[in-house]
Short mmCIF file of C-alpha atoms in Angstrom, two decimals:
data_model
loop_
_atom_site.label_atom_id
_atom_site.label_comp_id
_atom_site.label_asym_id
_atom_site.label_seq_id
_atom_site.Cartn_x
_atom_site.Cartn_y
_atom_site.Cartn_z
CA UNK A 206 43.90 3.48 36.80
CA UNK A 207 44.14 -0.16 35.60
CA UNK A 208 45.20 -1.01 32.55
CA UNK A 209 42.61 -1.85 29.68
CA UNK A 210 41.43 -5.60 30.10
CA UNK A 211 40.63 -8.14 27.68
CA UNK A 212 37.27 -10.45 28.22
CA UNK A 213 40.09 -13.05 28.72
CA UNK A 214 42.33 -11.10 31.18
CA UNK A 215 38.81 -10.26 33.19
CA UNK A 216 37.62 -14.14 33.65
CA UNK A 217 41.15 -15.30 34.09
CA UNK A 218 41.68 -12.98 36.82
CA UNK A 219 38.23 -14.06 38.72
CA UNK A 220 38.75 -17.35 38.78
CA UNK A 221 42.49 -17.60 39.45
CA UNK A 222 43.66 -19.05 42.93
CA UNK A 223 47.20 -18.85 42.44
CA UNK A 224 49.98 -18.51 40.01
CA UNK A 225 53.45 -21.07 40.06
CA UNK A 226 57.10 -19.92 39.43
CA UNK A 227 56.11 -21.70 36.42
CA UNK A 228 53.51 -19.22 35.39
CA UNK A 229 50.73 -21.85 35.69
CA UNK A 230 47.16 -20.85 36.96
CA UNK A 231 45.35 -22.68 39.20
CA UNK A 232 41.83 -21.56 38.49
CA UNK A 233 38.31 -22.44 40.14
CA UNK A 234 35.56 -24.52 38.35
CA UNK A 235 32.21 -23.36 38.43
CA UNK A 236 30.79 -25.94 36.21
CA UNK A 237 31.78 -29.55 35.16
CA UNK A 238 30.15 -31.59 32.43
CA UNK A 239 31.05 -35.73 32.49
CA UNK A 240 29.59 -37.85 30.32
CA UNK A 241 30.49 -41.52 29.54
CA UNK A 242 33.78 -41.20 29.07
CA UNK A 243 34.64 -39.58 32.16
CA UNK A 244 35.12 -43.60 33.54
CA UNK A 245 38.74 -43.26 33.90
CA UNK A 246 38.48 -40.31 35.84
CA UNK A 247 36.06 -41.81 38.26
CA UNK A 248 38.31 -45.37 38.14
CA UNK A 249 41.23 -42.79 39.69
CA UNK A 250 39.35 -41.15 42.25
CA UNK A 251 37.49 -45.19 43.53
CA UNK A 252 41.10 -45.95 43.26
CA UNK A 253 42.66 -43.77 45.78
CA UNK A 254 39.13 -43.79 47.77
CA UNK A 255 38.71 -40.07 47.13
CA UNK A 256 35.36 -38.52 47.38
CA UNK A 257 34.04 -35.27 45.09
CA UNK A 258 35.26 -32.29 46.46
CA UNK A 259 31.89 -30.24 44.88
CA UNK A 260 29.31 -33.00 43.32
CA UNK A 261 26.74 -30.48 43.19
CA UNK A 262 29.00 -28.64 40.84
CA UNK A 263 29.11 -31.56 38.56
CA UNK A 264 26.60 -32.80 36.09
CA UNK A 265 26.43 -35.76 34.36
CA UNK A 266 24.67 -36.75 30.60
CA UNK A 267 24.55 -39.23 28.24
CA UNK A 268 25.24 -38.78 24.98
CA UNK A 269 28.43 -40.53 22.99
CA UNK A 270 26.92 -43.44 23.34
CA UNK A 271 23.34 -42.69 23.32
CA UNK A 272 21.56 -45.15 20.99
CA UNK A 273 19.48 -43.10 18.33
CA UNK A 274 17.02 -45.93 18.26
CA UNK A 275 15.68 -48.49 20.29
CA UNK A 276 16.25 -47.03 23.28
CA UNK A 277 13.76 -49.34 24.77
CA UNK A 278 15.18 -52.62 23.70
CA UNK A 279 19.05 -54.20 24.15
CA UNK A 280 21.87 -52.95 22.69
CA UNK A 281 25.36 -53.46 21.90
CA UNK A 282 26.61 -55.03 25.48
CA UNK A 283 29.69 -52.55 25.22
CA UNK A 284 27.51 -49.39 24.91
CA UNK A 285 25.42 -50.42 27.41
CA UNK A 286 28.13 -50.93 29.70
CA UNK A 287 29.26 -46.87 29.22
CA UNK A 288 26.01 -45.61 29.91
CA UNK A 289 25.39 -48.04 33.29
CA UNK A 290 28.77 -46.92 34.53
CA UNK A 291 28.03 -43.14 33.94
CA UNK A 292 24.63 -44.13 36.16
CA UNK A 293 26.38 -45.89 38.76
CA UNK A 294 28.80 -43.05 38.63
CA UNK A 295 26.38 -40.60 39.28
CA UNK A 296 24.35 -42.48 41.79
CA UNK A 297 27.18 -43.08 43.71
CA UNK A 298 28.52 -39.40 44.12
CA UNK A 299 25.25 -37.73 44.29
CA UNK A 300 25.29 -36.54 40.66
CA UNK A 301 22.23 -35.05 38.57
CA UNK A 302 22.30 -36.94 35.59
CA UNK A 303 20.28 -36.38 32.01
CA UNK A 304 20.40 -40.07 31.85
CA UNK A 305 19.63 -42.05 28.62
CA UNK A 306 15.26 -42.00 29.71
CA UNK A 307 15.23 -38.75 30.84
CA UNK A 308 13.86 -36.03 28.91
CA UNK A 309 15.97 -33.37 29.12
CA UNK A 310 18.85 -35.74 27.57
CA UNK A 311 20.74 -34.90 24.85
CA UNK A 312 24.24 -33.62 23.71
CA UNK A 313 26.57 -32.39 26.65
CA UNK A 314 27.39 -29.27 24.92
CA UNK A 315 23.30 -28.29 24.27
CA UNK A 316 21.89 -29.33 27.41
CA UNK A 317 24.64 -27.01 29.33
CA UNK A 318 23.02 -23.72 27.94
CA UNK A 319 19.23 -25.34 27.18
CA UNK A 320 18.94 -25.80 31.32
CA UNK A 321 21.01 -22.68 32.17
CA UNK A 322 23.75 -24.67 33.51
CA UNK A 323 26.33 -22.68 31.27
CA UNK A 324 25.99 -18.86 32.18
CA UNK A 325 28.31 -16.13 31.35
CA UNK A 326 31.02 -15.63 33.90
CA UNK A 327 31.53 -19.20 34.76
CA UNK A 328 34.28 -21.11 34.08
CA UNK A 329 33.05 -24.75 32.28
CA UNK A 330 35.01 -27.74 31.42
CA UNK A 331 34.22 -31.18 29.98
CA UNK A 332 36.70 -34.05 29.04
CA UNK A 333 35.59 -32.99 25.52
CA UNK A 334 37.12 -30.80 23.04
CA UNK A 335 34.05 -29.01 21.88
CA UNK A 336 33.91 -27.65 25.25
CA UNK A 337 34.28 -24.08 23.89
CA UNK A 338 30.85 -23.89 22.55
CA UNK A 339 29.76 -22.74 25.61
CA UNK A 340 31.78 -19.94 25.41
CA UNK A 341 28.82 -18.37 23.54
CA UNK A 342 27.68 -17.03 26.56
CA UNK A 343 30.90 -14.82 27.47
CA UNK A 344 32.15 -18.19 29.62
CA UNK A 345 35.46 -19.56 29.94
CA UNK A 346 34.80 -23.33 28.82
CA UNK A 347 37.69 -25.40 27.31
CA UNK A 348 38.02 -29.49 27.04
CA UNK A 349 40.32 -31.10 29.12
CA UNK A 350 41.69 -34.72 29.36
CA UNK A 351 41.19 -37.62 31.49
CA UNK A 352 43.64 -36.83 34.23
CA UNK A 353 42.46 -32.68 34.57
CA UNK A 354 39.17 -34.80 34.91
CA UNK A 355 40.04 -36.29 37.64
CA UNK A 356 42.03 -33.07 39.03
CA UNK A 357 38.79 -31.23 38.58
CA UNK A 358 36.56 -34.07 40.37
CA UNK A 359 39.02 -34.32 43.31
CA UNK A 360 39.58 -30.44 44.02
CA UNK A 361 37.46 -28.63 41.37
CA UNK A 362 39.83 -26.17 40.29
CA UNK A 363 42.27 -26.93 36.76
CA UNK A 364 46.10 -25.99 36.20
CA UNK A 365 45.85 -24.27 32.65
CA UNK A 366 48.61 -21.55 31.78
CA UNK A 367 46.85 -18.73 30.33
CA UNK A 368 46.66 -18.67 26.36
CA UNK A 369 47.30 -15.09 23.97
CA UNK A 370 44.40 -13.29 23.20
CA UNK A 371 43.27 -13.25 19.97
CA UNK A 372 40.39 -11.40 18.46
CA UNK A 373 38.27 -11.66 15.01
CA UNK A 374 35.89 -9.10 14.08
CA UNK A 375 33.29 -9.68 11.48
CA UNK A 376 31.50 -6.81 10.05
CA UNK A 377 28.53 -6.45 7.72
CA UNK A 378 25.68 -8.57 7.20
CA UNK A 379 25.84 -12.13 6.37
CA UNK A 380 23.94 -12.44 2.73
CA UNK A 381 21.25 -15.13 2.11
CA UNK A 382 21.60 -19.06 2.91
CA UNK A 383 25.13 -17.83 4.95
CA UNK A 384 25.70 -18.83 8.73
CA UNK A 385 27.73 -19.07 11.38
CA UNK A 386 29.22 -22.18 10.04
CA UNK A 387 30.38 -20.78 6.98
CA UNK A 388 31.97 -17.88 8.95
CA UNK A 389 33.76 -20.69 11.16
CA UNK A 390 34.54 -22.49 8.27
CA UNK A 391 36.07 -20.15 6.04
CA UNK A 392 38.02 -18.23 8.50
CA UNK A 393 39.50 -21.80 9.19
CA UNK A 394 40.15 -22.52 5.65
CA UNK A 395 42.03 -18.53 5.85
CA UNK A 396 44.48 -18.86 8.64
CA UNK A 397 45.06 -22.92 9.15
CA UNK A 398 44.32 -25.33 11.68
CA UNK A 399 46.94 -23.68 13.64
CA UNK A 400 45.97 -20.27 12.78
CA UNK A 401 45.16 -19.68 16.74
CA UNK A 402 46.98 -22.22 18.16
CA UNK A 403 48.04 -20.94 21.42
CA UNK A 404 45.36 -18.04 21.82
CA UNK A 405 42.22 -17.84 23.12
CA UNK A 406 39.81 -16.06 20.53
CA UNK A 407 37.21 -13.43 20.99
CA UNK A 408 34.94 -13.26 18.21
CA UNK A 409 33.18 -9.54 17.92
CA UNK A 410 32.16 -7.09 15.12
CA UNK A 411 27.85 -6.47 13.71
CA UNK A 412 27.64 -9.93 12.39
CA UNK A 413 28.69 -11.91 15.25
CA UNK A 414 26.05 -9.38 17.68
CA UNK A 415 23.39 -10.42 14.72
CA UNK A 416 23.85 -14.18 15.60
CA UNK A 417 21.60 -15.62 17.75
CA UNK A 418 22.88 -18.05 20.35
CA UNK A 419 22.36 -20.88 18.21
CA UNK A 420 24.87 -19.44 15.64
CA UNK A 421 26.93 -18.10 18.54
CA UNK A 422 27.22 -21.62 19.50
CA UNK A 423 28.27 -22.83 17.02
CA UNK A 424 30.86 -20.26 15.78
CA UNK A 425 32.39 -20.77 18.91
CA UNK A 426 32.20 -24.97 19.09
CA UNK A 427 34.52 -24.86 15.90
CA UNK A 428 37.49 -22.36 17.44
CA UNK A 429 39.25 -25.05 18.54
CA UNK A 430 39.47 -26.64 14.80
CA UNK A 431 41.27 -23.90 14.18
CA UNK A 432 43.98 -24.02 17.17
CA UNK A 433 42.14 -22.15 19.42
CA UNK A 434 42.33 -23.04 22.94
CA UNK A 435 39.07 -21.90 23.50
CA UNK A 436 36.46 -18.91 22.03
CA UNK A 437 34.64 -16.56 23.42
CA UNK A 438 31.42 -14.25 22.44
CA UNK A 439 31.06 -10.74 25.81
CA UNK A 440 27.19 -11.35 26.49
CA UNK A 441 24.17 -8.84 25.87
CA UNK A 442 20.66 -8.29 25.38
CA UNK A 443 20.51 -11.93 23.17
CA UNK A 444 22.29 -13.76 25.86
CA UNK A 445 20.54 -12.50 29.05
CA UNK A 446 17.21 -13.12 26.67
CA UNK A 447 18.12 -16.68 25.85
CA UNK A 448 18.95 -17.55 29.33
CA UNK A 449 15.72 -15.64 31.64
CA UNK A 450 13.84 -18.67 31.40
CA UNK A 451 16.45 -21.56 31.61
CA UNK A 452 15.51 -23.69 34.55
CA UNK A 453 18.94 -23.23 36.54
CA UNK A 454 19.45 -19.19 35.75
CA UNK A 455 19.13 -17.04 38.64
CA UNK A 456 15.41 -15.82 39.16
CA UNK A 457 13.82 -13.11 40.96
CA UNK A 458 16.33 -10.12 42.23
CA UNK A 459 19.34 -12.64 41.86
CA UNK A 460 18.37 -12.69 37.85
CA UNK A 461 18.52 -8.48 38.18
CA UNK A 462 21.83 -8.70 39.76
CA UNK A 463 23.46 -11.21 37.92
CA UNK A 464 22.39 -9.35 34.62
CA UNK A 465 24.13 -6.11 35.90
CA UNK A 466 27.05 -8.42 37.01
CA UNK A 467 27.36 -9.86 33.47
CA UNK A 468 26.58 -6.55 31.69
CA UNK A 469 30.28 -5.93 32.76
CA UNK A 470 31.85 -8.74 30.95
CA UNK A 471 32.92 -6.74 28.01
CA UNK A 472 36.62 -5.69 26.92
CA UNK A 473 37.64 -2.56 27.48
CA UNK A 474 37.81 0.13 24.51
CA UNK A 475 41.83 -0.03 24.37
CA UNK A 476 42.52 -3.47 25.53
CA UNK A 477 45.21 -4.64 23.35
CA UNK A 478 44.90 -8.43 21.42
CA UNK A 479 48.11 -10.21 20.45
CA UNK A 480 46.60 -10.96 17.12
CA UNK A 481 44.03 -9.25 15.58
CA UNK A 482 42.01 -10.36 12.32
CA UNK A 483 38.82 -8.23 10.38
CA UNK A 484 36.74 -10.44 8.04
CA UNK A 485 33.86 -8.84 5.80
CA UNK A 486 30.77 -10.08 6.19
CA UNK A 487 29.69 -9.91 2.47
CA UNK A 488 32.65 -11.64 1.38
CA UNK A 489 31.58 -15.15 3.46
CA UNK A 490 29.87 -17.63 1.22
CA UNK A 491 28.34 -21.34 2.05
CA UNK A 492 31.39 -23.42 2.55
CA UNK A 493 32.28 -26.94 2.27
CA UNK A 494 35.54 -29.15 2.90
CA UNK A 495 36.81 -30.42 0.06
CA UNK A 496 39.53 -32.80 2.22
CA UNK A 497 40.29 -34.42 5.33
CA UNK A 498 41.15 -31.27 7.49
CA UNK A 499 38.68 -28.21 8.10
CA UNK A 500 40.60 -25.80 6.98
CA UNK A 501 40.43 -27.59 3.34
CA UNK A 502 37.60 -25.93 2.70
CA UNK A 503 36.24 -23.19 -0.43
CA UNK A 504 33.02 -21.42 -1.17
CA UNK A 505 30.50 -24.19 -2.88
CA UNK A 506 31.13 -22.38 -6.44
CA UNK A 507 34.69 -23.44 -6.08
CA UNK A 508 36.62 -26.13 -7.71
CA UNK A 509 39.43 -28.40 -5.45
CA UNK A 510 42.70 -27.06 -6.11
CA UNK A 511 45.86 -28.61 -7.38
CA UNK A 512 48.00 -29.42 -4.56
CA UNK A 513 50.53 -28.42 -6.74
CA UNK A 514 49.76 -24.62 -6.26
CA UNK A 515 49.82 -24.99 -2.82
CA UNK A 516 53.48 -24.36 0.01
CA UNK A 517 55.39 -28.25 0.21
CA UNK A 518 54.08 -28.82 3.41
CA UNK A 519 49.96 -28.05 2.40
CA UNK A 520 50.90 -30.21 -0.86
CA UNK A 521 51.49 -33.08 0.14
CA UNK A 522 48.44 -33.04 2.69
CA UNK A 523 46.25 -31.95 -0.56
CA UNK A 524 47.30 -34.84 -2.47
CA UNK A 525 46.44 -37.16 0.85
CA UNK A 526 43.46 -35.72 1.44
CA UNK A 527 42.49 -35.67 -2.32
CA UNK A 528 43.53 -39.11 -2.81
CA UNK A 529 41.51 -40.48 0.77
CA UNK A 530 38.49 -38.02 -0.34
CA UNK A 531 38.37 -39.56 -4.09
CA UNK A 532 38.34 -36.35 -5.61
CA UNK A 533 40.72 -34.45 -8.38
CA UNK A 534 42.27 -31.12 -8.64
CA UNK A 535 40.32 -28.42 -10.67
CA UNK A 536 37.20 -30.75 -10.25
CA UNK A 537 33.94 -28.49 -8.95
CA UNK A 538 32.71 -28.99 -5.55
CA UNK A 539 29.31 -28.01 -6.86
CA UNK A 540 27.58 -31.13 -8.92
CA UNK A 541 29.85 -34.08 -6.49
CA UNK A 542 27.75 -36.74 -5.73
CA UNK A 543 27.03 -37.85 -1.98
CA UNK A 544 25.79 -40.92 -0.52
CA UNK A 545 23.93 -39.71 2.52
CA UNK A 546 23.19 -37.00 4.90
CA UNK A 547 23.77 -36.13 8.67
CA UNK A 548 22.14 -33.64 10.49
CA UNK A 549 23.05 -33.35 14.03
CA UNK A 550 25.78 -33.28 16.37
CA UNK A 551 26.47 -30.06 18.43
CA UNK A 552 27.80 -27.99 15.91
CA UNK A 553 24.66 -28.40 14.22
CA UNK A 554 21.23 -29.74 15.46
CA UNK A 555 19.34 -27.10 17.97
CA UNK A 556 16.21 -25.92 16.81
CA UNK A 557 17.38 -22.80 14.40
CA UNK A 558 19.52 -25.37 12.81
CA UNK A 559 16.73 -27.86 12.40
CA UNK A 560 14.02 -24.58 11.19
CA UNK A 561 17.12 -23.59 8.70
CA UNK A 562 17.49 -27.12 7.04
CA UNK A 563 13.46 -27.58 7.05
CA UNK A 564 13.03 -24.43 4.95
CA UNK A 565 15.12 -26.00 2.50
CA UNK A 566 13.46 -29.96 2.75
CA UNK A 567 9.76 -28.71 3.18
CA UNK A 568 7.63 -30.21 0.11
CA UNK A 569 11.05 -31.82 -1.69
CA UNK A 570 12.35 -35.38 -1.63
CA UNK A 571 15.45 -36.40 -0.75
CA UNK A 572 17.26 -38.47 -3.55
CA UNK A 573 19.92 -39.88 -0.77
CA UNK A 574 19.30 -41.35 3.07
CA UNK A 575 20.16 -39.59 5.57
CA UNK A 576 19.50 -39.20 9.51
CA UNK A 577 18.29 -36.24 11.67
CA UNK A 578 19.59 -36.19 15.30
CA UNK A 579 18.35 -33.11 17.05
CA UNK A 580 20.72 -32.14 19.86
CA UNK A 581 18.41 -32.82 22.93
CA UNK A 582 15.23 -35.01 23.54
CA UNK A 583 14.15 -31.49 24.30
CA UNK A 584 14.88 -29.77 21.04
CA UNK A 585 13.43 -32.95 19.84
CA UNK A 586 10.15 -32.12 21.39
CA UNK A 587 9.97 -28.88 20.10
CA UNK A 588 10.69 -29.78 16.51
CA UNK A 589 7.94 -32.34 16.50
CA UNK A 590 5.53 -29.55 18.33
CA UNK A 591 6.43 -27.37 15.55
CA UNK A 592 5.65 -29.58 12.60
CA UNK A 593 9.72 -30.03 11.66
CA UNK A 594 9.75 -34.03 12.22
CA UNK A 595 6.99 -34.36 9.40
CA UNK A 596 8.95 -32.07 6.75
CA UNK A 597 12.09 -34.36 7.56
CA UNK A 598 10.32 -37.89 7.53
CA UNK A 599 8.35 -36.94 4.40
CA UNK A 600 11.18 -35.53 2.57
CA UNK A 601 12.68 -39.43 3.16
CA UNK A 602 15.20 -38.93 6.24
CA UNK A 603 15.06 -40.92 9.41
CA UNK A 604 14.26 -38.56 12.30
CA UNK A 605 16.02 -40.14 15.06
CA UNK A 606 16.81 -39.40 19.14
CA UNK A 607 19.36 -37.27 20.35
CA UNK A 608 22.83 -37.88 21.14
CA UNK A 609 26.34 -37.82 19.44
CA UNK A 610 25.56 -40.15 16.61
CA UNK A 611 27.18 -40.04 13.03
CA UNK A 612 29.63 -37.25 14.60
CA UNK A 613 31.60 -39.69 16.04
CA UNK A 614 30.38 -43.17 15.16
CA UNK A 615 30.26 -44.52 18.71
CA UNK A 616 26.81 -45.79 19.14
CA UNK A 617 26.59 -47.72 16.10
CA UNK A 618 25.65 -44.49 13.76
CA UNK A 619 28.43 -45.06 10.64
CA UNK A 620 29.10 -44.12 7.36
CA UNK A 621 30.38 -47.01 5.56
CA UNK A 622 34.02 -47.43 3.97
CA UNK A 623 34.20 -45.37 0.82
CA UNK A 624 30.68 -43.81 0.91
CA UNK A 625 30.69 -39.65 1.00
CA UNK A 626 28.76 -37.80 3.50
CA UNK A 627 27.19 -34.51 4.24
CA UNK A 628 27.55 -33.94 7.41
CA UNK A 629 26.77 -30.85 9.87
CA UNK A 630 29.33 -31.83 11.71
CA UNK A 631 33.00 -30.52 13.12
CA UNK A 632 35.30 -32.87 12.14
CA UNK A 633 35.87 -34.23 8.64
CA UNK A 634 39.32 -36.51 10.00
CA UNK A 635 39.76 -39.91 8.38
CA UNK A 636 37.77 -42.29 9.76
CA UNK A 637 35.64 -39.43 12.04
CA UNK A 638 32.09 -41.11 11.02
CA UNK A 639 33.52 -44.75 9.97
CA UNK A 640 36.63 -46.28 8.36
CA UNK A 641 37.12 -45.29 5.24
CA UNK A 642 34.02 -42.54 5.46
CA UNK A 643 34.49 -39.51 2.94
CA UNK A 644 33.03 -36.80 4.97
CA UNK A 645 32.28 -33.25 3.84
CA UNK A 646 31.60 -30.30 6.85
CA UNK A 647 28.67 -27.73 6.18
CA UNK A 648 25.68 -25.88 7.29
CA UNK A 649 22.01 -27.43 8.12
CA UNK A 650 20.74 -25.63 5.04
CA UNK A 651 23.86 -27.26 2.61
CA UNK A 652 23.37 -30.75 4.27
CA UNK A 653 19.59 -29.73 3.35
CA UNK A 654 20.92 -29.20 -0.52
CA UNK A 655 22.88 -31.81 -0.49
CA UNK A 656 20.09 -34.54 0.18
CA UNK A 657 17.14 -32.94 -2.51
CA UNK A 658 19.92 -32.67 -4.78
CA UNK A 659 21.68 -35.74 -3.96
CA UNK A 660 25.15 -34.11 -4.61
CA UNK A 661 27.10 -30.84 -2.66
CA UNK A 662 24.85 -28.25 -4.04
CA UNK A 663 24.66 -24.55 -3.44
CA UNK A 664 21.80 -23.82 -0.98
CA UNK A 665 20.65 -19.98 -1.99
CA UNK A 666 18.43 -20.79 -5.01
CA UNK A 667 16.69 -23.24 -2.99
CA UNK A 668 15.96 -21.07 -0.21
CA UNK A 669 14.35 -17.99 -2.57
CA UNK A 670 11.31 -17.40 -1.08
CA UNK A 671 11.53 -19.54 1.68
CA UNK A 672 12.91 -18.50 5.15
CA UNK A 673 15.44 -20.15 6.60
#
């Protein structure tokens, strides 16, 4: 008999070609996701005159660029030169694109699974980090860089050497106004940034099979803030439900089959993990980042701590952070004033997240701007068919197109020098949403908080009787 397997060791194995002396795999691509700046990779291949080895593997969107507003009139000349080169790009290798007017466009990493592009079985990659998120569907999806772009355009297979295996099981039921994002969050803010460097994590246990694949999603989008080379949820009954009606999922008996095929995609009872963590569902609590890092993060009840408490090393990046962030030791998160609001990006902004930060907006004003990006023109649609757009725009927030916006400030979305934002997002670096932005990571429902309140607020009271 074999020995027990891993959901790692299972979709390594499948789509391994070979193995070096090295210990390097060369694995197959099943998917690839380019978006604008997959240019260099295209300059290489024009270059050396090389053609796709598997276009119709290959799928192209717009969405770091993608102007929120006035899509219909000119735009910065440099950011319309990104999206006309992903175009010609496309045109010229035969492509599908979710160009810039279509209206499936959106954010790389939510159009995947919203057209059944990202399946479970497949390996995925992207020249983005946040690659991972689609390994919410028991997929093997992890970012790569401009030259494994190219590599995967030219001969669609990647050279990865194959990470640990990592697993962390959450148990219990996640209490009121608590999400996936606070379960990513504060098992970040637990082990480190490098707390899985070098592993690839499986996340498993009651509360993670409770998620939905929005909060799937997004627990797995944020693995790789923690080190992780990539996460990973095995697939059921909510994934195969999710995905029946996607327009690019098997149909007919090829749906039946592929269902029993991915059925299989579990680990085995005894497969062994080279690190293994438990968390308690009832002891996860809406989370914010206090700092410049996200794994300086606490509950929202908690008060930033004295770097001087903390090991040398975290010190002196406390005392950064706190200095860059404007913010003291022993002050309370709870009560700090903000400037303005994000909601988007795709951690953050498919339609649960949207319903969730609605529940908390609906009838309230906001006392602080703020701008709602939903992650696809899709979602988009949906939000304004349910009624969502009016709860947003009435509450005083700017209900805006889809794409990568405030998350990384490259279509003209910004958060100015010194102001503080609360932000949906997955990265609160220097600099991430402007120079000199103060951003603080959270939920849809605390970003919700944060703009009736005008301050980082604790969402529960203001969800009793409300669902989120």
């Amino acid at each position: 008999m074999s020995a027990p397997r891993t959901l790692l060791d299972k979709l390594w194995q499948t789509h391994e070609v070979s193995r070096g002396d090295d210990g390097v795999s060369l694995l197959w691509v099943d998917r690839h996701l380019v978006h604008e700046g997959s240019h260099h990779a295209f300059a290489k291949l024009a270059a050396r005159k090389m053609p796709l080895y598997a276009p119709e593997l290959t799928f192209a969107v717009v969405d770091h660029y993608a102007p929120t507003r006035g899509r219909d009139d000119a735009f910065a000349p440099q950011i319309a030169r990104m999206i006309e080169t992903l175009e010609a790009n496309a045109q010229q290798h035969g492509l599908e694109i979710f160009g810039l007017h279509d209206p499936r466009q959106g954010i790389v990493h939510v159009v995947g699974p919203e057209q059944g592009l990202t399946l479970p079985g497949l390996l995925i990659n992207c020249g983005d980090s946040h690659t991972s998120t689609h390994g919410a569907f028991g997929a093997l999806a992890f970012g790569i860089g401009a030259t494994e772009v190219a590599h995967v355009l030219a001969t669609q297979t990647i050279r990865q050497r194959k990470p640990r295996a990592m697993r962390i099981t959450v148990e219990g039921t996640l209490g009121p106004g608590v999400s996936a994002k606070d379960i990513a969050l504060g098992w970040i803010a637990r082990l480190g940034t490098d707390g899985a460097q070098g592993h690839a994590l499986e996340y498993a246990g009651s509360a993670v099979r409770a998620l939905s694949m929005e909060g799937r999603m997004t627990l797995c989008n944020l693995s790789i803030e923690g080190g992780a080379r990539f996460g990973m949820i095995a697939p059921d009954e909510t994934t195969f439900a999710y995905l029946e009606p996607r327009a690019h999922a098997p149909k007919g008996s090829r749906w039946t089959q592929a269902v029993a095929d991915w059925s299989l995609l579990q680990t085995d009872a005894e497969a062994k993990f080279d690190r293994d963590i438990r968390l308690d569902a009832a002891e996860i609590a809406p989370t914010v980042t206090w700092g410049t890092s996200p794994e300086q993060a606490l509950p929202i009840t908690g008060t930033v701590p004295d770097p001087a408490s903390l090991p040398q090393g975290k010190a002196d990046q406390a005392r950064a952070a706190l200095d860059y962030m404007g913010l003291r030791a022993g002050q309370p998160l709870e009560g700090t004033p903000v400037d303005q609001v994000f909601l988007g990006s795709c951690t953050n902004a498919r339609i649960e997240d949207l319903r969730a930060a609605a529940a908390v907006l609906s009838g309230r004003r906001a006392k602080v701007p703020g701008i709602v990006s939903p992650g696809s023109m899709l979602v988009k649609q949906q939000a304004e068919q349910e009624g969502l757009d009016r709860i947003f725009i009435d509450a005083g927030l700017e209900w805006v197109a889809s794409g990568c916006s405030m998350c990384v400030g490259m279509n003209g979305d910004l958060v100015a020098p010194g102001k503080r934002c609360a932000s949906s997002t997955n990265r609160n670096f220097r600099g991430r949403q402007g120079k000199g932005a103060r951003t603080h990571l959270m939920s849809p429902v605390m970003v919700a908080a944060a703009a009736v309140t005008g301050t980082l607020a604790d969402a529960r009271p203001l969800l009793e009787g409300r669902a989120p």
